Each structure stands twice: as structure tokens, then as C-alpha cells.
mmCIF file of C-alpha atoms and ligand atoms in Angstrom:
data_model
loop_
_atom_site.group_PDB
_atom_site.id
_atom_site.type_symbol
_atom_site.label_atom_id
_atom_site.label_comp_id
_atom_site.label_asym_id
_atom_site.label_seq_id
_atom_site.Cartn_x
_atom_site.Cartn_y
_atom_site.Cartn_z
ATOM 1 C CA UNK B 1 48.619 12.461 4.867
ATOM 2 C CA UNK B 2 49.509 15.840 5.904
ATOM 3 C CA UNK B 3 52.191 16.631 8.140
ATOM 4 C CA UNK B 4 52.479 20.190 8.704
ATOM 5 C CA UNK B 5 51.946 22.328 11.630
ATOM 6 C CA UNK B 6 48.767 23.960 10.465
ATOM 7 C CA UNK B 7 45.053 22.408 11.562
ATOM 8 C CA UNK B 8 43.942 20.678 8.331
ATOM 9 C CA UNK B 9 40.471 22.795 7.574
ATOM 10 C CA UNK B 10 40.835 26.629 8.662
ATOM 11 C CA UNK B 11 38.139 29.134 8.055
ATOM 12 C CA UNK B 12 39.463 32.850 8.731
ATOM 13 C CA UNK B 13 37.413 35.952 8.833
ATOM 14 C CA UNK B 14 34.559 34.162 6.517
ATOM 15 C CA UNK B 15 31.370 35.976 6.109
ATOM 16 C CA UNK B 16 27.677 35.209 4.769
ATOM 17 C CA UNK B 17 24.996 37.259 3.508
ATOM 18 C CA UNK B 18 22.033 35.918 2.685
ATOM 19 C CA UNK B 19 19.740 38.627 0.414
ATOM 20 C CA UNK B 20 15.838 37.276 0.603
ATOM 21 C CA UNK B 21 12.467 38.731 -0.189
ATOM 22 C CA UNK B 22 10.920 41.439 -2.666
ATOM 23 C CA UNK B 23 13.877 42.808 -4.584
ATOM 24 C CA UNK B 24 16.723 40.948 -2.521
ATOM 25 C CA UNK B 25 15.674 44.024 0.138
ATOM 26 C CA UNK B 26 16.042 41.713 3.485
ATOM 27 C CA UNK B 27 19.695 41.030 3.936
ATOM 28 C CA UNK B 28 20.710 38.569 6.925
ATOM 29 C CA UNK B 29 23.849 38.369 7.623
ATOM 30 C CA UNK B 30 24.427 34.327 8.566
ATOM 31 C CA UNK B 31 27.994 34.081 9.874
ATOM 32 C CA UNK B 32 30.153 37.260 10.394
ATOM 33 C CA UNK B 33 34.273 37.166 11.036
ATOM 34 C CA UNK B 34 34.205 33.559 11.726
ATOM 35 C CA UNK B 35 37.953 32.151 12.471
ATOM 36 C CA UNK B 36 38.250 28.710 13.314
ATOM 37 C CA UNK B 37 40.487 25.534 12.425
ATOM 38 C CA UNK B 38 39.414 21.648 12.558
ATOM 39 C CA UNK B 39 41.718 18.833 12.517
ATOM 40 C CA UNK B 40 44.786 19.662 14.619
ATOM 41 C CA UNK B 41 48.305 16.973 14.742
ATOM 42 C CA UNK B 42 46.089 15.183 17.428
ATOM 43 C CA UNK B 43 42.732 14.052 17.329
ATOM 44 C CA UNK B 44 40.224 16.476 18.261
ATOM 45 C CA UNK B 45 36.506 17.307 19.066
ATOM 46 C CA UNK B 46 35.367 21.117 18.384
ATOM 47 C CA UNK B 47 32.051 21.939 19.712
ATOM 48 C CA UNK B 48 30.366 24.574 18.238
ATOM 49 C CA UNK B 49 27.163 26.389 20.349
ATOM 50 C CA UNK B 50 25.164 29.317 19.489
ATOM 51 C CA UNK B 51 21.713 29.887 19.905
ATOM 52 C CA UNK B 52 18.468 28.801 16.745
ATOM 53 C CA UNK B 53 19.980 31.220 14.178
ATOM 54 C CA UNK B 54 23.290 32.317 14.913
ATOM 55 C CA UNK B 55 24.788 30.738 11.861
ATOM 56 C CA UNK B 56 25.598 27.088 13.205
ATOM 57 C CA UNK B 57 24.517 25.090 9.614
ATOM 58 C CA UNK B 58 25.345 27.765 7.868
ATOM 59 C CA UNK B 59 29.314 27.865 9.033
ATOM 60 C CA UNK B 60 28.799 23.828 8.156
ATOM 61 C CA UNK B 61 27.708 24.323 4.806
ATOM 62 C CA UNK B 62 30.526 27.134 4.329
ATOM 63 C CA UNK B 63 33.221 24.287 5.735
ATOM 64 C CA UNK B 64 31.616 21.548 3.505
ATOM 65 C CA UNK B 65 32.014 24.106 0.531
ATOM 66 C CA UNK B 66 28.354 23.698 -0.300
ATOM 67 C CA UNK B 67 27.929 27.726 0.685
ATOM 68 C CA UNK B 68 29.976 30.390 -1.005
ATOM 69 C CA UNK B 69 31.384 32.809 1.720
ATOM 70 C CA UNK B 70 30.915 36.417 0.974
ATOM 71 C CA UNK B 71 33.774 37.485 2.870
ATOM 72 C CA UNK B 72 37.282 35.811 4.297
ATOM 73 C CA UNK B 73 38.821 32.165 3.318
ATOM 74 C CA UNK B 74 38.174 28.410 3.610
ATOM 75 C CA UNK B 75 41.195 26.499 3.569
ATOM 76 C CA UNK B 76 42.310 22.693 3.413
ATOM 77 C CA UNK B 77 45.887 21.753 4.085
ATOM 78 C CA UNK B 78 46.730 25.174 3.342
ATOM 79 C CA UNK B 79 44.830 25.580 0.035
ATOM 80 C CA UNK B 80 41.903 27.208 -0.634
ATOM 81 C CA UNK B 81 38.763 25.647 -1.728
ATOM 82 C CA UNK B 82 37.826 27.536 -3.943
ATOM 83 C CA UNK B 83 41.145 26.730 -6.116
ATOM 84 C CA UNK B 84 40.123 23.187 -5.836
ATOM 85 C CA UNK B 85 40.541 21.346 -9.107
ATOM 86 C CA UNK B 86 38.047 18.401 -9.711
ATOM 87 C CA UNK B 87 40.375 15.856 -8.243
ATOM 88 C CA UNK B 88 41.048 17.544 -4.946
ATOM 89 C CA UNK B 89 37.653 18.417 -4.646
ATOM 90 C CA UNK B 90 36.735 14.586 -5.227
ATOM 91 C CA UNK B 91 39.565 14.081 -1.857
ATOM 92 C CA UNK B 92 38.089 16.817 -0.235
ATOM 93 C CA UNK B 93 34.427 14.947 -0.130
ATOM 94 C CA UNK B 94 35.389 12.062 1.165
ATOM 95 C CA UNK B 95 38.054 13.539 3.412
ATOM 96 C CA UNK B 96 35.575 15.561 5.255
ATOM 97 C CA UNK B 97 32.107 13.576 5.834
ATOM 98 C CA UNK B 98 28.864 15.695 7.631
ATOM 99 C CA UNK B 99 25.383 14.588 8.972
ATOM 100 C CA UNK B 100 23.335 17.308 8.711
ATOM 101 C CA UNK B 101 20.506 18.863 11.108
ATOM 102 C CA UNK B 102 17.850 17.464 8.613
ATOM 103 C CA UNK B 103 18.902 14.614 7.240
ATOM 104 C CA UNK B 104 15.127 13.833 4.986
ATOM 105 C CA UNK B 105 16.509 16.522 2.735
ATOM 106 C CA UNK B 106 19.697 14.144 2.030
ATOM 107 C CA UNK B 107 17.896 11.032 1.094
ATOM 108 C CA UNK B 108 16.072 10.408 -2.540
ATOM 109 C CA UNK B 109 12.912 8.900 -1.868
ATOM 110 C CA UNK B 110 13.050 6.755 -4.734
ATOM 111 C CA UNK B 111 16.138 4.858 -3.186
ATOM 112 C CA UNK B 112 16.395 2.466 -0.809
ATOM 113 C CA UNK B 113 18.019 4.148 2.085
ATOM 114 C CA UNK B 114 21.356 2.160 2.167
ATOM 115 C CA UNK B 115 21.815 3.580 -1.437
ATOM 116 C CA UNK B 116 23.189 6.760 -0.373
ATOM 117 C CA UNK B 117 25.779 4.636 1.747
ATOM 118 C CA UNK B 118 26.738 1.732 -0.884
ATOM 119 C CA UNK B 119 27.417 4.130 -3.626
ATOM 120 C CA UNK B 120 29.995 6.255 -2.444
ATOM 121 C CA UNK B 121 32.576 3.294 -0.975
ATOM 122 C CA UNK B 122 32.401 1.937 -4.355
ATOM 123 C CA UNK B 123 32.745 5.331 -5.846
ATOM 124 C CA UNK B 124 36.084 6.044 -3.824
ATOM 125 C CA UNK B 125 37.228 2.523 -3.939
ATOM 126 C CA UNK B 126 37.081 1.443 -0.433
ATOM 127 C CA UNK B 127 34.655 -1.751 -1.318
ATOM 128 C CA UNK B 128 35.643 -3.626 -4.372
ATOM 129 C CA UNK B 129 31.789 -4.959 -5.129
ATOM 130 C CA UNK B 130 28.257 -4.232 -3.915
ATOM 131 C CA UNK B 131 28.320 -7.277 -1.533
ATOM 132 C CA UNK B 132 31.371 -5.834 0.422
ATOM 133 C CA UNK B 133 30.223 -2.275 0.207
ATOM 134 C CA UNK B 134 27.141 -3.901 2.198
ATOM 135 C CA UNK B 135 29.017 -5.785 4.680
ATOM 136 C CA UNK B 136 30.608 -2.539 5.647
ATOM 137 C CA UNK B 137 27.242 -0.514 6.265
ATOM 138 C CA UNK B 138 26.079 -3.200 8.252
ATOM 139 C CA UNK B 139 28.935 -2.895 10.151
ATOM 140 C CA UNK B 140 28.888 1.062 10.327
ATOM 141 C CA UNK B 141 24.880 0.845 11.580
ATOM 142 C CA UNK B 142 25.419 -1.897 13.866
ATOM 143 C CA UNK B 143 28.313 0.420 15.673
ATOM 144 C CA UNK B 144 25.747 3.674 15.839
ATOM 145 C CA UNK B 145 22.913 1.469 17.412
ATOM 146 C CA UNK B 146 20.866 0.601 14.200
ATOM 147 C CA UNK B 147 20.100 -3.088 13.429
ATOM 148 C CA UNK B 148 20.867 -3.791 9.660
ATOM 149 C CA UNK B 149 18.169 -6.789 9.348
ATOM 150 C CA UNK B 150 15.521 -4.214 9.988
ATOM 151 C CA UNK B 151 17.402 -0.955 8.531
ATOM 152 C CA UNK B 152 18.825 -2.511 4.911
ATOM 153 C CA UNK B 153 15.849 -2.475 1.920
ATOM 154 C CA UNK B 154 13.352 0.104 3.530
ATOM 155 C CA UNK B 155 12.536 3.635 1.764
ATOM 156 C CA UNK B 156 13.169 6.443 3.387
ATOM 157 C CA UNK B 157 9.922 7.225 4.371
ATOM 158 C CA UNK B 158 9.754 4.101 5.761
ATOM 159 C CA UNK B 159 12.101 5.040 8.827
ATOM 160 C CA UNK B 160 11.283 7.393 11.537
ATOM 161 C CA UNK B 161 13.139 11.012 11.758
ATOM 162 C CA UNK B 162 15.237 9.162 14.577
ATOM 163 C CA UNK B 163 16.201 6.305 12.779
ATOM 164 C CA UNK B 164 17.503 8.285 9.722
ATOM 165 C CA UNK B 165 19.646 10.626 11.588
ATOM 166 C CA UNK B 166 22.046 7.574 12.763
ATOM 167 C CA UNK B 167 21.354 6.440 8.980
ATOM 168 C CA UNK B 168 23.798 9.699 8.317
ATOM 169 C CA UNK B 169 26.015 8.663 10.881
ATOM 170 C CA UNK B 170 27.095 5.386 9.712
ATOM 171 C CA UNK B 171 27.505 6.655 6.434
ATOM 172 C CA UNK B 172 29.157 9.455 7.287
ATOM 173 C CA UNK B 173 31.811 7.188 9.644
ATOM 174 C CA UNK B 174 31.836 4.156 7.143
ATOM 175 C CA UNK B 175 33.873 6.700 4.589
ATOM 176 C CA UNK B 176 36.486 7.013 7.197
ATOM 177 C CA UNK B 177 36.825 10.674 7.104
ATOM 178 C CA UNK B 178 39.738 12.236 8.467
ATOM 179 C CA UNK B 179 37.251 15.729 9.317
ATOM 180 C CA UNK B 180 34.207 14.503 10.663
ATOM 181 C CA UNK B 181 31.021 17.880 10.550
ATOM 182 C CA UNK B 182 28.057 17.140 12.659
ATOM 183 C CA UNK B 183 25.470 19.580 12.780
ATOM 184 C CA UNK B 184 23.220 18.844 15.921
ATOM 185 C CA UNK B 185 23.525 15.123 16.121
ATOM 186 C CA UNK B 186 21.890 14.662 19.405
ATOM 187 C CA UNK B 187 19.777 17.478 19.191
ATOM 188 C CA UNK B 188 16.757 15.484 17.386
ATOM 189 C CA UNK B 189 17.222 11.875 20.095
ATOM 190 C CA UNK B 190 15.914 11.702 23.495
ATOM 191 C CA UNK B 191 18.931 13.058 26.113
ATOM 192 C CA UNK B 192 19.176 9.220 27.662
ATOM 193 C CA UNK B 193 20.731 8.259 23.838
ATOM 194 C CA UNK B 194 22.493 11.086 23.373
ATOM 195 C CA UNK B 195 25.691 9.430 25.164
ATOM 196 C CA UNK B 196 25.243 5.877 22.710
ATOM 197 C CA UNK B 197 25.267 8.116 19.353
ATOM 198 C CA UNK B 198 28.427 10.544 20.442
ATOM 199 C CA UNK B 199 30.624 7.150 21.959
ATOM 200 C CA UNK B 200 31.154 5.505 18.598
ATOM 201 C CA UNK B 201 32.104 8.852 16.985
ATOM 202 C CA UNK B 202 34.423 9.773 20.072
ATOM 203 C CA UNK B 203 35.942 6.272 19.641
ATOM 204 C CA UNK B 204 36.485 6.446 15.830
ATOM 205 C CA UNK B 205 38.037 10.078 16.463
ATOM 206 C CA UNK B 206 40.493 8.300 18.268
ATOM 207 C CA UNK B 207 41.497 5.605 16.656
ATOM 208 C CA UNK B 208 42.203 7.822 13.608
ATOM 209 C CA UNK B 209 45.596 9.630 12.961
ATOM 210 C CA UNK B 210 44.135 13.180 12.653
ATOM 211 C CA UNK B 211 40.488 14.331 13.488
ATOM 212 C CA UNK B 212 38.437 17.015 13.697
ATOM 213 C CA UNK B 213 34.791 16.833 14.727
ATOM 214 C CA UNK B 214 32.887 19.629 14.893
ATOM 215 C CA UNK B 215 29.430 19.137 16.749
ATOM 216 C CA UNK B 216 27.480 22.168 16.100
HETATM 217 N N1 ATP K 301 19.461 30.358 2.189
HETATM 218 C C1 ATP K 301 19.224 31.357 3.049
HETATM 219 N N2 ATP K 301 18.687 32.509 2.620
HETATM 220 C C2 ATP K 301 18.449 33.533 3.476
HETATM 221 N N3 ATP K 301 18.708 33.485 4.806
HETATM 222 C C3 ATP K 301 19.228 32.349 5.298
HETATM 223 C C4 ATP K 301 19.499 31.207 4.458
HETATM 224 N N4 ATP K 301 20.010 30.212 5.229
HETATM 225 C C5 ATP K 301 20.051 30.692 6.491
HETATM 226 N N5 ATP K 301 19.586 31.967 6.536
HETATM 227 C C6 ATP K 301 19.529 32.828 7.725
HETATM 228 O O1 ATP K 301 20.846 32.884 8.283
HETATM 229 C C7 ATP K 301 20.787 32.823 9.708
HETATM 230 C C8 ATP K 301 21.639 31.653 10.213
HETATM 231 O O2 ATP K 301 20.983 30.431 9.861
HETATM 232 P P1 ATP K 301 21.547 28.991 10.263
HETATM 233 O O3 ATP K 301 20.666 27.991 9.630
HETATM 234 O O4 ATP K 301 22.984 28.942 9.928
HETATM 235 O O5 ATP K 301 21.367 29.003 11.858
HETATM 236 P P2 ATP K 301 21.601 27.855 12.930
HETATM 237 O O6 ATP K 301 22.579 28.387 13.915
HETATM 238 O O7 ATP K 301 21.959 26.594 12.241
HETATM 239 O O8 ATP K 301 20.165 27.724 13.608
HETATM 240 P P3 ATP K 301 19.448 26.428 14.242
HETATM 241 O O9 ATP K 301 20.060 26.238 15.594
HETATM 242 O O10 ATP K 301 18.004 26.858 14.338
HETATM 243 O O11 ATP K 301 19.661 25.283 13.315
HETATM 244 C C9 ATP K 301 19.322 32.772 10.085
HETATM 245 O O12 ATP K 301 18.910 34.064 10.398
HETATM 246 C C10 ATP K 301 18.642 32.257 8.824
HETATM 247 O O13 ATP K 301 17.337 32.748 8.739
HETATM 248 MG MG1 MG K 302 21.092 24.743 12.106
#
């Protein structure tokens, strides 16, 4: 793990255009001289707030790597992503987990929705066999408020919006991330569960060596 001084993700002077319509002639530009840093020597929670528009899953999708920046840097424990070789990149996915704003869009309908979970702790080695990997979601959905009996087997369309969203979260938190990217997470939950669904991440922040979380 890294011990320098510097935060582990920083993002300085990053910029986004986004060209659309007839002949790439409407230009929007997303995110504009952005400098942040996640992940500090102590564990930490970064909120970020702007109004519908201002750039919020956009500046997620830059951190994540998933969006090119037309302007500045993104860099992890001093290197910059775009350098990444395979390998690092490989660390850098499970390093730094997300639940995104829409999370339909991140499930295959054709899977069973613990699929998307069960893979990837094979895939990095942190359950040895599919039985294990599945003890360990159970585990993850039973600490953000899901109950595995009725969660494990069903399609995705088979769960409501509000039941997939915490979906993301234990899968997100059962890869033990050290950067943790949450885009909205209470924002699509009645206010009187918002408080349930941000305890177990504030509790896993803790218990970890080094955290970021930033709740857009
Ligand atoms: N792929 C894209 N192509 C063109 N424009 C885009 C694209 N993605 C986002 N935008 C534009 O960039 C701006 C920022 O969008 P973004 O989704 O980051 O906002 P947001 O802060 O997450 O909003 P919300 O709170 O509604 O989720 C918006 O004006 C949006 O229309
Ligand atoms: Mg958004």
C-alpha cells in the first residue's frame, strides 16, 4: 500500500467537452478546471454537490477512467492513468469501486443479478470458488439492507430501481476498495433510508487503512 504524502487519486485542472448534434456543432463543456484529490493518509469522505448538469457523473466517469479528459491530469499514486499498463489498470479497477446514478445500465439482463458480483472476487482472487464468492455477497447485501434469500437468482428486471441501487453497493463494498465513487447513492431512496445505506459505507471507510469516498 502506498505510503506517501500525496492523496492516492488526484485530478488537476481536468476538462471535458462533449461535441453533440448535426456536424459535432453543439459543444458542452461537462467539467471545466476541476482540481481535486480522494484518498488522503486518513480515511476520508468527499462530498461532491452541484446542481442536475454541472458535471457530477461526468467528473466520476473521468476518475473511474471510463471518460477521456480533454484537458488537465488524472493521477493514481502519483501516476497517470493514462500510462497505465494492463496490469495496473487491472489494480486500478478493483482499487477504486463506483455505484453509479443508474445502475440498470450496469446490469446484463441475461444474468442473474448476483453475476455481476460473483465474477469479479473470483476474477481478482479474493474467493477461491463460486460457493465462497457467494457467501461473501450475501454477506455484502445483508450489511446494505438487502435480504439474500429474496435478492440471490432473480433477473434484473425482476428487482425494483431501489433494490438494484444497494445491488451496486454491496458489490461495490464486497471488492474492498481502497477509493470508494458514489454517484448519488441516496438520491434515488426515500430520505428516512438515506441514513441505513450511507452507515455501512461510513463504517467500512473506517475500518479501512486509506479511503476516499466521494458521494456526488
Ligand atoms: N456523452 C455526452 N455527450 C454530450 N454531452 C454530454 C454527455 N454526457 C454529459 N453531457 C453533458 O455534460 C453536462 C454534465 O453532465 P453530467 O451528467 O456530468 O451532470 P450531472 O452533474 O451528473 O447531472 P445530474 O445531477 O442530473 O446527474 C450536461 O450538460 C450534459 O448534458
Ligand atoms: Mg449525474
Amino acid at each position: 500500500m502506498n505510503t506517501a504524502n500525496h492523496a492516492l487519486l488526484e485530478i488537476v485542472s481536468a476538462g471535458v467537452t462533449f461535441t453533440a448534434g448535426f456536424a459535432g456543432r453543439v459543444r458542452t463543456q461537462a467539467l471545466s478546471d476541476m482540481t481535486m484529490s480522494v484518498g488522503g493518509p486518513d480515511p476520508s469522505i468527499t462530498a461532491v454537490v452541484g446542481e442536475s448538469g454541472s458535471g457530477k457523473t461526468t467528473l466520476m466517469r473521468v476518475l473511474l477512467g471510463f471518460q477521456p479528459t480533454t484537458d488537465g491530469t488524472v493521477t493514481f499514486d502519483g501516476r497517470p492513468l493514462e500510462r497505465f499498463s494492463r496490469s495496473e489498470l487491472r489494480a486500478y479497477r478493483r482499487q477504486v469501486q463506483a455505484v453509479f446514478q443508474e445502475p440498470f445500465d450496469v446490469f446484463n439482463p441475461f444474468y442473474r443479478i448476483e453475476h455481476p458480483l460473483v465474477a469479479p472476487l473470483i476474477a481478482f482472487g479474493l474467493a477461491s470458488n463460486r460457493r465462497s464468492a457467494l457467501e461473501q455477497v450475501a454477506a455484502a447485501m445483508t450489511a446494505v439492507g438487502l435480504r439474500p434469500a429474496e435478492t440471490i437468482g432473480k433477473y434484473p428486471h425482476q428487482l425494483s430501481g431501489g433494490q438494484r441501487q444497494p445491488v451496486m453497493r454491496a458489490r461495490a463494498m464486497s471488492l474492498q476498495p481502497t477509493i470508494l465513487l458514489a454517484d448519488e447513492p441516496v438520491s434515488m431512496v426515500d430520505a428516512s433510508l438515506q441514513s441505513t445505506i450511507l452507515e455501512p459505507m461510513w463504517k467500512i471507510n473506517r475500518a479501512r487503512d486509506r479511503t476516499g469516498l466521494c458521494h456526488a
